[in-house]
mmCIF file of C-alpha atoms and ligand atoms in Angstrom:
data_model
loop_
_atom_site.group_PDB
_atom_site.id
_atom_site.type_symbol
_atom_site.label_atom_id
_atom_site.label_comp_id
_atom_site.label_asym_id
_atom_site.label_seq_id
_atom_site.Cartn_x
_atom_site.Cartn_y
_atom_site.Cartn_z
ATOM 1 C CA MET A 24 -14.933 -1.554 -1.828
ATOM 2 C CA SER A 25 -16.356 -5.063 -1.974
ATOM 3 C CA ASP A 26 -13.442 -6.644 -3.848
ATOM 4 C CA LEU A 27 -10.871 -5.367 -1.413
ATOM 5 C CA LYS A 28 -13.035 -6.504 1.479
ATOM 6 C CA LYS A 29 -13.375 -9.944 -0.049
ATOM 7 C CA ILE A 30 -9.663 -10.202 -0.672
ATOM 8 C CA LEU A 31 -8.186 -8.640 2.416
ATOM 9 C CA ILE A 32 -10.850 -8.734 5.078
ATOM 10 C CA ASN A 33 -13.229 -11.661 4.747
ATOM 11 C CA LYS A 34 -10.474 -14.174 4.156
ATOM 12 C CA ASN A 35 -9.275 -13.394 7.633
ATOM 13 C CA SER A 36 -12.642 -12.857 9.230
ATOM 14 C CA ALA A 37 -11.603 -14.060 12.688
ATOM 15 C CA CYS A 38 -9.173 -11.195 13.150
ATOM 16 C CA LYS A 39 -7.807 -8.108 11.456
ATOM 17 C CA SER A 40 -5.741 -8.596 8.343
ATOM 18 C CA ILE A 41 -2.091 -7.617 8.893
ATOM 19 C CA TRP A 42 0.783 -6.521 6.674
ATOM 20 C CA PHE A 43 3.400 -3.774 6.860
ATOM 21 C CA MET A 44 4.857 -1.303 4.402
ATOM 22 C CA ARG A 45 8.576 -2.109 3.955
ATOM 23 C CA GLN A 46 7.985 -5.496 5.593
ATOM 24 C CA ALA A 47 10.778 -6.793 3.355
ATOM 25 C CA GLY A 48 13.709 -4.506 4.041
ATOM 26 C CA ARG A 49 16.790 -3.536 5.951
ATOM 27 C CA TYR A 50 15.420 -4.300 9.452
ATOM 28 C CA LEU A 51 15.520 -8.029 8.529
ATOM 29 C CA PRO A 52 18.942 -9.727 8.844
ATOM 30 C CA GLU A 53 17.990 -12.156 6.054
ATOM 31 C CA PHE A 54 17.404 -9.148 3.739
ATOM 32 C CA ARG A 55 20.686 -7.511 4.787
ATOM 33 C CA ASN A 56 22.507 -10.757 3.899
ATOM 34 C CA ILE A 57 21.169 -10.672 0.336
ATOM 35 C CA ARG A 58 21.733 -6.915 0.123
ATOM 36 C CA ALA A 59 25.396 -7.281 1.194
ATOM 37 C CA GLU A 60 25.982 -9.483 -1.829
ATOM 38 C CA ASN A 61 24.029 -7.143 -4.124
ATOM 39 C CA PRO A 62 25.409 -3.634 -3.671
ATOM 40 C CA ASN A 63 23.502 -2.310 -6.693
ATOM 41 C CA PHE A 64 19.913 -1.863 -5.486
ATOM 42 C CA ILE A 65 18.434 -1.388 -8.968
ATOM 43 C CA ASN A 66 20.092 -4.576 -10.227
ATOM 44 C CA LEU A 67 18.640 -6.373 -7.215
ATOM 45 C CA CYS A 68 15.160 -5.105 -8.205
ATOM 46 C CA PHE A 69 15.687 -6.670 -11.655
ATOM 47 C CA ASN A 70 16.647 -10.076 -10.241
ATOM 48 C CA SER A 71 13.318 -11.909 -10.190
ATOM 49 C CA GLU A 72 14.588 -14.916 -8.203
ATOM 50 C CA LEU A 73 15.943 -12.712 -5.418
ATOM 51 C CA CYS A 74 12.901 -10.379 -5.491
ATOM 52 C CA CYS A 75 10.681 -13.419 -4.992
ATOM 53 C CA GLU A 76 12.861 -14.678 -2.145
ATOM 54 C CA ILE A 77 12.947 -11.250 -0.425
ATOM 55 C CA THR A 78 9.160 -10.825 -0.814
ATOM 56 C CA LEU A 79 8.605 -14.132 0.971
ATOM 57 C CA GLN A 80 11.083 -13.467 3.822
ATOM 58 C CA PRO A 81 8.628 -11.618 6.104
ATOM 59 C CA ILE A 82 5.854 -14.101 5.256
ATOM 60 C CA LYS A 83 8.035 -17.011 6.377
ATOM 61 C CA ARG A 84 9.094 -15.213 9.532
ATOM 62 C CA PHE A 85 5.748 -13.732 10.648
ATOM 63 C CA ASP A 86 3.021 -15.487 8.629
ATOM 64 C CA LEU A 87 1.530 -12.141 7.572
ATOM 65 C CA ASP A 88 -1.736 -12.019 5.598
ATOM 66 C CA SER A 89 -0.288 -10.192 2.597
ATOM 67 C CA ALA A 90 2.984 -10.097 0.740
ATOM 68 C CA ILE A 91 4.086 -6.903 -1.028
ATOM 69 C CA ILE A 92 6.283 -7.533 -4.011
ATOM 70 C CA PHE A 93 9.876 -6.436 -3.480
ATOM 71 C CA SER A 94 10.449 -3.703 -6.067
ATOM 72 C CA ASP A 95 10.627 0.093 -6.113
ATOM 73 C CA ILE A 96 8.484 2.948 -7.420
ATOM 74 C CA LEU A 97 11.575 4.371 -9.148
ATOM 75 C CA LEU A 98 11.884 1.467 -11.596
ATOM 76 C CA VAL A 99 9.329 3.303 -13.751
ATOM 77 C CA PRO A 100 11.472 6.448 -14.308
ATOM 78 C CA HIS A 101 14.504 4.137 -14.612
ATOM 79 C CA VAL A 102 13.062 2.213 -17.568
ATOM 80 C CA LEU A 103 11.704 5.461 -19.029
ATOM 81 C CA GLY A 104 15.311 6.593 -19.486
ATOM 82 C CA GLN A 105 16.425 8.232 -16.246
ATOM 83 C CA GLU A 106 18.973 5.908 -14.726
ATOM 84 C CA VAL A 107 18.442 5.609 -10.954
ATOM 85 C CA LYS A 108 21.341 5.144 -8.558
ATOM 86 C CA PHE A 109 21.094 4.671 -4.821
ATOM 87 C CA ILE A 110 24.055 6.292 -3.129
ATOM 88 C CA LEU A 111 24.540 5.098 0.446
ATOM 89 C CA ASN A 112 22.853 7.438 2.973
ATOM 90 C CA GLN A 113 21.929 9.895 0.214
ATOM 91 C CA GLY A 114 18.759 8.412 -1.161
ATOM 92 C CA PRO A 115 17.973 7.995 -4.843
ATOM 93 C CA ASN A 116 19.811 9.875 -7.576
ATOM 94 C CA LEU A 117 18.248 10.126 -11.053
ATOM 95 C CA ASP A 118 19.813 11.156 -14.355
ATOM 96 C CA LYS A 119 18.666 14.590 -15.537
ATOM 97 C CA PHE A 120 15.199 14.612 -17.109
ATOM 98 C CA GLU A 121 15.191 15.019 -20.909
ATOM 99 C CA MET A 122 11.823 15.719 -22.499
ATOM 100 C CA GLU A 123 12.709 14.319 -25.908
ATOM 101 C CA LYS A 124 13.987 11.079 -24.454
ATOM 102 C CA PHE A 125 10.884 10.802 -22.258
ATOM 103 C CA LEU A 126 8.460 11.386 -25.128
ATOM 104 C CA ASN A 127 10.307 8.892 -27.335
ATOM 105 C CA ASN A 128 9.509 5.961 -25.059
ATOM 106 C CA LYS A 129 7.486 3.123 -26.508
ATOM 107 C CA LYS A 130 4.856 1.165 -24.578
ATOM 108 C CA LYS A 131 6.015 -2.235 -25.807
ATOM 109 C CA LYS A 132 9.613 -1.577 -24.777
ATOM 110 C CA PHE A 133 8.438 -0.243 -21.394
ATOM 111 C CA THR A 134 6.703 -3.551 -20.660
ATOM 112 C CA GLU A 135 9.665 -5.561 -21.917
ATOM 113 C CA ASN A 136 12.067 -3.646 -19.700
ATOM 114 C CA LEU A 137 9.943 -4.321 -16.628
ATOM 115 C CA PHE A 138 9.603 -8.024 -17.412
ATOM 116 C CA PRO A 139 11.720 -9.121 -14.372
ATOM 117 C CA VAL A 140 9.179 -7.445 -12.047
ATOM 118 C CA TYR A 141 6.337 -9.413 -13.643
ATOM 119 C CA ASP A 142 8.417 -12.565 -13.506
ATOM 120 C CA ALA A 143 9.047 -11.983 -9.781
ATOM 121 C CA ILE A 144 5.277 -11.596 -9.243
ATOM 122 C CA ARG A 145 4.588 -14.820 -11.178
ATOM 123 C CA LYS A 146 7.188 -16.726 -9.154
ATOM 124 C CA THR A 147 5.935 -15.294 -5.853
ATOM 125 C CA ARG A 148 2.271 -16.046 -6.598
ATOM 126 C CA LYS A 149 3.214 -19.667 -7.262
ATOM 127 C CA LYS A 150 4.993 -20.012 -3.919
ATOM 128 C CA LEU A 151 2.524 -17.981 -1.856
ATOM 129 C CA LYS A 152 -0.372 -19.815 -0.198
ATOM 130 C CA LYS A 153 -3.724 -19.257 -1.919
ATOM 131 C CA ASN A 154 -5.211 -17.529 1.135
ATOM 132 C CA LYS A 155 -2.533 -14.819 1.128
ATOM 133 C CA THR A 156 -2.855 -11.590 -0.823
ATOM 134 C CA LEU A 157 -0.102 -10.412 -3.150
ATOM 135 C CA ILE A 158 0.126 -6.631 -3.248
ATOM 136 C CA ALA A 159 1.858 -4.808 -6.096
ATOM 137 C CA PHE A 160 2.325 -1.056 -6.282
ATOM 138 C CA VAL A 161 3.151 2.096 -8.221
ATOM 139 C CA GLY A 162 4.227 5.576 -7.197
ATOM 140 C CA ALA A 163 1.598 8.239 -7.876
ATOM 141 C CA PRO A 164 2.510 10.714 -10.657
ATOM 142 C CA TRP A 165 3.296 13.648 -8.334
ATOM 143 C CA THR A 166 5.612 11.568 -6.130
ATOM 144 C CA LEU A 167 7.424 10.173 -9.175
ATOM 145 C CA MET A 168 7.746 13.643 -10.723
ATOM 146 C CA THR A 169 9.367 15.014 -7.556
ATOM 147 C CA TYR A 170 12.200 12.538 -8.199
ATOM 148 C CA MET A 171 12.170 12.822 -12.004
ATOM 149 C CA LEU A 172 12.253 16.621 -12.074
ATOM 150 C CA GLY A 173 14.267 17.046 -8.869
ATOM 151 C CA ILE A 174 11.548 18.982 -7.033
ATOM 152 C CA LYS A 175 12.574 19.595 -3.422
ATOM 153 C CA LYS A 176 10.259 19.763 -0.445
ATOM 154 C CA ASN A 177 8.366 23.089 -0.320
ATOM 155 C CA GLU A 178 10.014 24.354 -3.496
ATOM 156 C CA VAL A 179 6.840 26.248 -4.366
ATOM 157 C CA LYS A 180 8.551 28.892 -6.519
ATOM 158 C CA LEU A 181 10.344 26.325 -8.567
ATOM 159 C CA LEU A 182 7.103 24.457 -8.916
ATOM 160 C CA GLU A 183 5.724 27.467 -10.819
ATOM 161 C CA ASN A 184 8.644 27.189 -13.255
ATOM 162 C CA LYS A 185 8.235 23.482 -13.551
ATOM 163 C CA LYS A 186 4.485 23.516 -14.015
ATOM 164 C CA LYS A 187 4.764 23.598 -17.797
ATOM 165 C CA LEU A 188 7.015 20.564 -17.698
ATOM 166 C CA ILE A 189 4.663 18.794 -15.286
ATOM 167 C CA ASN A 190 1.654 19.510 -17.515
ATOM 168 C CA GLN A 191 3.455 17.956 -20.462
ATOM 169 C CA ILE A 192 4.479 14.736 -18.755
ATOM 170 C CA ILE A 193 1.736 13.976 -16.230
ATOM 171 C CA GLU A 194 -0.599 12.336 -18.757
ATOM 172 C CA PRO A 195 1.871 10.050 -20.536
ATOM 173 C CA LEU A 196 3.391 9.142 -17.151
ATOM 174 C CA THR A 197 -0.063 8.196 -15.809
ATOM 175 C CA ASP A 198 -0.629 6.039 -18.904
ATOM 176 C CA TYR A 199 2.644 4.190 -18.257
ATOM 177 C CA LEU A 200 1.637 3.639 -14.629
ATOM 178 C CA CYS A 201 -1.667 2.103 -15.754
ATOM 179 C CA ILE A 202 0.233 -0.251 -18.064
ATOM 180 C CA HIS A 203 2.547 -1.228 -15.201
ATOM 181 C CA ILE A 204 -0.490 -1.880 -12.987
ATOM 182 C CA LYS A 205 -2.205 -4.047 -15.588
ATOM 183 C CA ASN A 206 0.973 -6.035 -16.229
ATOM 184 C CA GLN A 207 1.457 -6.665 -12.502
ATOM 185 C CA ILE A 208 -2.145 -7.853 -12.142
ATOM 186 C CA ASN A 209 -1.803 -10.107 -15.211
ATOM 187 C CA ALA A 210 1.297 -11.619 -13.599
ATOM 188 C CA GLY A 211 -0.694 -12.551 -10.478
ATOM 189 C CA ALA A 212 -0.928 -9.557 -8.116
ATOM 190 C CA ASP A 213 -4.289 -9.176 -6.314
ATOM 191 C CA VAL A 214 -4.267 -5.553 -5.142
ATOM 192 C CA ILE A 215 -2.470 -2.333 -6.124
ATOM 193 C CA GLN A 216 -1.233 0.218 -3.609
ATOM 194 C CA ILE A 217 -0.614 3.714 -4.994
ATOM 195 C CA PHE A 218 2.075 5.554 -3.018
ATOM 196 C CA ASP A 219 1.793 9.335 -3.069
ATOM 197 C CA SER A 220 4.513 9.768 -0.454
ATOM 198 C CA TRP A 221 5.127 13.435 -1.289
ATOM 199 C CA ALA A 222 1.458 14.554 -1.585
ATOM 200 C CA GLY A 223 1.965 16.465 1.678
ATOM 201 C CA THR A 224 4.457 18.843 0.022
ATOM 202 C CA LEU A 225 1.763 20.244 -2.287
ATOM 203 C CA GLU A 226 0.020 23.557 -1.666
ATOM 204 C CA ASP A 227 -3.736 23.130 -1.141
ATOM 205 C CA ALA A 228 -4.295 24.951 -4.454
ATOM 206 C CA ASP A 229 -2.309 22.275 -6.326
ATOM 207 C CA LEU A 230 -3.883 19.247 -4.665
ATOM 208 C CA HIS A 231 -6.664 18.951 -7.224
ATOM 209 C CA ASP A 232 -4.458 18.918 -10.332
ATOM 210 C CA LEU A 233 -1.418 17.129 -8.948
ATOM 211 C CA CYS A 234 -2.850 14.726 -6.371
ATOM 212 C CA TYR A 235 -6.626 14.042 -6.535
ATOM 213 C CA SER A 236 -6.907 14.104 -10.301
ATOM 214 C CA PRO A 237 -3.949 11.812 -11.203
ATOM 215 C CA ASN A 238 -4.785 9.368 -8.365
ATOM 216 C CA SER A 239 -8.387 9.443 -9.557
ATOM 217 C CA LYS A 240 -7.381 8.616 -13.126
ATOM 218 C CA ILE A 241 -5.425 5.598 -11.947
ATOM 219 C CA VAL A 242 -8.180 4.432 -9.590
ATOM 220 C CA ASN A 243 -10.812 4.790 -12.335
ATOM 221 C CA TYR A 244 -8.631 2.767 -14.689
ATOM 222 C CA CYS A 245 -8.369 0.093 -11.979
ATOM 223 C CA LYS A 246 -12.123 0.144 -11.354
ATOM 224 C CA LYS A 247 -12.752 -0.422 -15.058
ATOM 225 C CA ASN A 248 -10.446 -3.423 -14.881
ATOM 226 C CA LYS A 249 -11.824 -4.661 -11.522
ATOM 227 C CA ILE A 250 -8.495 -4.119 -9.772
ATOM 228 C CA PRO A 251 -8.758 -3.300 -6.036
ATOM 229 C CA THR A 252 -6.772 -0.207 -4.983
ATOM 230 C CA ILE A 253 -5.322 1.227 -1.794
ATOM 231 C CA CYS A 254 -4.215 4.870 -1.964
ATOM 232 C CA PHE A 255 -1.675 6.523 0.314
ATOM 233 C CA PRO A 256 -1.672 10.331 -0.057
ATOM 234 C CA LYS A 257 0.828 10.813 2.773
ATOM 235 C CA GLY A 258 0.862 14.070 4.680
ATOM 236 C CA ILE A 259 -2.260 15.831 3.349
ATOM 237 C CA GLY A 260 -3.913 16.064 6.795
ATOM 238 C CA LYS A 261 -7.635 16.833 6.799
ATOM 239 C CA ASN A 262 -7.569 16.851 2.988
ATOM 240 C CA TYR A 263 -7.766 13.043 3.324
ATOM 241 C CA LYS A 264 -11.541 13.671 3.456
ATOM 242 C CA ASN A 265 -11.525 15.510 0.094
ATOM 243 C CA PHE A 266 -9.198 12.886 -1.334
ATOM 244 C CA ASN A 267 -11.527 10.076 -0.266
ATOM 245 C CA GLU A 268 -14.617 11.772 -1.657
ATOM 246 C CA LYS A 269 -12.953 12.588 -4.974
ATOM 247 C CA VAL A 270 -10.783 9.540 -5.614
ATOM 248 C CA LYS A 271 -12.984 6.815 -4.078
ATOM 249 C CA SER A 272 -10.319 4.120 -3.926
ATOM 250 C CA ASP A 273 -11.278 0.837 -2.258
ATOM 251 C CA GLY A 274 -8.757 1.374 0.525
ATOM 252 C CA LEU A 275 -6.950 4.290 2.120
ATOM 253 C CA ASN A 276 -3.719 4.072 4.129
ATOM 254 C CA LEU A 277 -3.648 6.536 7.037
ATOM 255 C CA ASP A 278 -0.362 8.303 7.766
ATOM 256 C CA TYR A 279 1.001 8.659 11.304
ATOM 257 C CA ASP A 280 0.048 12.365 11.561
ATOM 258 C CA LEU A 281 -3.636 11.649 11.112
ATOM 259 C CA ASP A 282 -5.834 11.357 14.208
ATOM 260 C CA PRO A 283 -7.396 7.877 13.900
ATOM 261 C CA ASN A 284 -10.615 9.036 15.599
ATOM 262 C CA TRP A 285 -10.929 11.859 13.051
ATOM 263 C CA ALA A 286 -10.238 9.370 10.257
ATOM 264 C CA LYS A 287 -12.920 6.963 11.427
ATOM 265 C CA LYS A 288 -15.470 9.772 11.663
ATOM 266 C CA ASN A 289 -14.633 11.463 8.371
ATOM 267 C CA LEU A 290 -13.490 8.782 5.953
ATOM 268 C CA LYS A 291 -16.543 6.829 4.876
ATOM 269 C CA ASP A 292 -17.212 3.993 2.429
ATOM 270 C CA VAL A 293 -13.573 2.998 2.283
ATOM 271 C CA VAL A 294 -11.456 0.266 3.895
ATOM 272 C CA LEU A 295 -8.980 1.990 6.216
ATOM 273 C CA GLN A 296 -5.447 0.723 6.691
ATOM 274 C CA GLY A 297 -2.456 1.584 8.868
ATOM 275 C CA GLY A 298 -1.802 4.740 10.841
ATOM 276 C CA MET A 299 0.388 3.680 13.765
ATOM 277 C CA HIS A 300 3.698 5.563 13.888
ATOM 278 C CA PRO A 301 6.644 3.355 12.805
ATOM 279 C CA GLU A 302 8.711 4.876 15.663
ATOM 280 C CA ILE A 303 6.392 3.162 18.168
ATOM 281 C CA LEU A 304 8.111 -0.090 17.178
ATOM 282 C CA LEU A 305 11.347 1.299 18.685
ATOM 283 C CA LYS A 306 9.679 1.570 22.119
ATOM 284 C CA SER A 307 8.924 -0.931 24.915
ATOM 285 C CA ASP A 308 6.668 -3.957 24.313
ATOM 286 C CA GLU A 309 4.091 -2.397 26.599
ATOM 287 C CA LYS A 310 3.991 0.881 24.648
ATOM 288 C CA ILE A 311 3.768 -1.002 21.340
ATOM 289 C CA CYS A 312 0.806 -3.087 22.499
ATOM 290 C CA MET A 313 -0.957 -0.080 24.036
ATOM 291 C CA GLU A 314 -0.685 1.918 20.823
ATOM 292 C CA ALA A 315 -1.764 -1.040 18.676
ATOM 293 C CA LYS A 316 -4.757 -1.560 20.957
ATOM 294 C CA LYS A 317 -5.716 2.085 20.449
ATOM 295 C CA TYR A 318 -5.968 1.518 16.672
ATOM 296 C CA LEU A 319 -7.729 -1.841 17.087
ATOM 297 C CA ASP A 320 -10.285 -0.346 19.492
ATOM 298 C CA ILE A 321 -11.028 2.648 17.287
ATOM 299 C CA PHE A 322 -11.425 0.523 14.156
ATOM 300 C CA ARG A 323 -13.023 -2.467 15.903
ATOM 301 C CA ASP A 324 -16.355 -2.278 14.091
ATOM 302 C CA VAL A 325 -15.222 -1.130 10.636
ATOM 303 C CA PRO A 326 -13.193 -2.885 7.927
ATOM 304 C CA TYR A 327 -9.591 -2.179 8.924
ATOM 305 C CA ILE A 328 -6.259 -3.569 7.783
ATOM 306 C CA PHE A 329 -3.510 -3.360 10.377
ATOM 307 C CA ASN A 330 -0.396 -1.588 9.026
ATOM 308 C CA LEU A 331 1.690 1.477 9.924
ATOM 309 C CA GLY A 332 1.559 5.176 9.029
ATOM 310 C CA HIS A 333 4.688 4.743 6.852
ATOM 311 C CA GLY A 334 7.311 2.039 6.267
ATOM 312 C CA ILE A 335 9.050 0.005 8.983
ATOM 313 C CA LEU A 336 12.238 1.825 10.037
ATOM 314 C CA PRO A 337 15.552 0.039 9.300
ATOM 315 C CA GLU A 338 16.532 0.183 12.996
ATOM 316 C CA THR A 339 13.429 -1.805 14.059
ATOM 317 C CA ASN A 340 14.067 -5.051 15.932
ATOM 318 C CA PRO A 341 12.178 -7.836 14.093
ATOM 319 C CA ASP A 342 11.313 -9.426 17.480
ATOM 320 C CA LYS A 343 9.231 -6.336 18.277
ATOM 321 C CA LEU A 344 7.246 -6.847 15.096
ATOM 322 C CA ASP A 345 6.749 -10.498 16.032
ATOM 323 C CA LYS A 346 5.382 -9.463 19.429
ATOM 324 C CA LEU A 347 3.091 -6.892 17.853
ATOM 325 C CA ILE A 348 1.677 -9.428 15.373
ATOM 326 C CA LYS A 349 1.062 -11.993 18.131
ATOM 327 C CA PHE A 350 -0.651 -9.314 20.212
ATOM 328 C CA ILE A 351 -2.957 -8.322 17.341
ATOM 329 C CA ARG A 352 -3.803 -11.961 16.579
ATOM 330 C CA LYS A 353 -4.848 -12.449 20.212
ATOM 331 C CA GLN A 354 -7.424 -9.641 20.013
ATOM 332 C CA LYS A 355 -10.848 -10.547 18.716
HETATM 333 O O1 CP3 B 26 7.237 -2.292 1.187
HETATM 334 C C1 CP3 B 26 7.928 -3.249 0.788
HETATM 335 O O2 CP3 B 26 8.447 -4.081 1.532
HETATM 336 C C2 CP3 B 26 8.064 -3.434 -0.707
HETATM 337 C C3 CP3 B 26 9.188 -2.818 -1.325
HETATM 338 C C4 CP3 B 26 9.251 -1.315 -1.489
HETATM 339 C C5 CP3 B 26 10.500 -0.658 -1.592
HETATM 340 N N1 CP3 B 26 10.260 0.639 -1.956
HETATM 341 C C6 CP3 B 26 11.810 -1.292 -1.406
HETATM 342 C C7 CP3 B 26 12.945 -0.447 -1.025
HETATM 343 C C8 CP3 B 26 8.251 -0.365 -1.701
HETATM 344 C C9 CP3 B 26 6.744 -0.506 -1.633
HETATM 345 C C10 CP3 B 26 8.914 0.861 -2.002
HETATM 346 C C11 CP3 B 26 8.188 2.093 -2.371
HETATM 347 C C12 CP3 B 26 8.918 3.359 -2.420
HETATM 348 N N2 CP3 B 26 10.166 3.582 -2.916
HETATM 349 C C13 CP3 B 26 8.371 4.610 -2.045
HETATM 350 C C14 CP3 B 26 6.958 4.847 -1.535
HETATM 351 C C15 CP3 B 26 6.825 4.478 -0.114
HETATM 352 C C16 CP3 B 26 7.592 5.364 0.849
HETATM 353 O O3 CP3 B 26 8.552 4.848 1.416
HETATM 354 O O4 CP3 B 26 7.238 6.533 0.974
HETATM 355 C C17 CP3 B 26 9.352 5.587 -2.283
HETATM 356 C C18 CP3 B 26 9.223 7.077 -2.021
HETATM 357 C C19 CP3 B 26 10.482 4.926 -2.837
HETATM 358 C C20 CP3 B 26 11.752 5.532 -3.298
HETATM 359 C C21 CP3 B 26 12.901 5.037 -2.520
HETATM 360 N N3 CP3 B 26 13.392 3.754 -2.583
HETATM 361 C C22 CP3 B 26 13.704 5.766 -1.597
HETATM 362 C C23 CP3 B 26 13.497 7.212 -1.221
HETATM 363 C C24 CP3 B 26 14.686 4.885 -1.135
HETATM 364 C C25 CP3 B 26 15.872 5.199 -0.243
HETATM 365 C C26 CP3 B 26 15.530 5.534 1.115
HETATM 366 C C27 CP3 B 26 14.722 4.481 1.843
HETATM 367 O O5 CP3 B 26 13.556 4.750 2.125
HETATM 368 O O6 CP3 B 26 15.244 3.395 2.064
HETATM 369 C C28 CP3 B 26 14.441 3.611 -1.719
HETATM 370 C C29 CP3 B 26 15.231 2.388 -1.510
HETATM 371 C C30 CP3 B 26 14.481 1.172 -1.063
HETATM 372 N N4 CP3 B 26 13.328 0.722 -1.636
HETATM 373 C C31 CP3 B 26 14.888 0.259 -0.051
HETATM 374 C C32 CP3 B 26 13.929 -0.766 -0.028
HETATM 375 C C33 CP3 B 26 13.939 -1.991 0.833
HETATM 376 C C34 CP3 B 26 16.165 0.347 0.758
HETATM 377 C C35 CP3 B 26 17.297 -0.019 -0.118
HETATM 378 C C36 CP3 B 26 18.481 -0.479 0.643
HETATM 379 O O7 CP3 B 26 18.531 -1.658 0.984
HETATM 380 O O8 CP3 B 26 19.399 0.329 0.805
#
């Protein structure tokens, strides 16, 4: 935990450290301007100049404590051979998974194909003030496999059929994710967040093999390489306690369904982050500040990074975020 504390907490000892998931995104008019000229989202993710510029947009506007590199978890399956397309209002669409193609991937080529991401990190680190943290990220294996294998929410039956496939690819996929992590750190990232956005769709019986164990492998790899980690096993409810005790990441992002009082009581020896519902930002200033104060009061005496329980919604007014940040900065 100490590295993450040093990086994200102590630097900002006077007040809580603040950043937001999806802080660079569609709610910002300056992002929408760039996006309008770049209709192909994947191509945009491979444009290191623009990725650097987009990453810095929320830092310029709000002076946040951390930048998160503008990229996407789906670039990994994309460079592993499953072309990703974003169809408007439909979410991501991946080419059909082919085992042979997947197993034929080479590590050197994988790194070469992701070079623009590392270049964007290098460029961003150069422009970002020294006292700001640069966060890079990966999707956790289960979350990536839901997209790669087309596993739908609560498709438990199908999961049985797909288990063989999952067992064959989970290890090589995890190895590629570790390479991507190391490359991002070598390029200048300070912390890695591991997004397991679909962990909550797993049956309890599958959590060990498909959530705790793969997250644990990645976190252990990071520990060996002294890379601070923040995990986000979204939607697993009280299993956050098991996750924390098994995975032991430096940080843990709370989702909006989790009771923050329960989290404080049950999640020990870990830096907690986030939790507030992104929909709160659509409400009145008074409601926003009241809810933020709830989180600040609960986590007053423990290491806590202010963030949300999932990404900022596209319909959020950036002025509301500005007010929230100013409110948090005013609290001791
Ligand atoms: O947080 C940040 O500001 C950094 C950038 C970032 C993006 N995606 C940019 C993005 C990060 C950290 C992600 C992670 C990501 N991508 C996750 C895990 C976090 C989560 O949201 O649960 C997942 C599941 C994805 C996959 C993905 N990418 C989906 C499902 C979609 C479409 C729907 C949606 O959420 O917007 C994307 C597209 C995407 N990734 C956008 C952005 C800004 C919107 C693209 C657009 O402009 O249309």
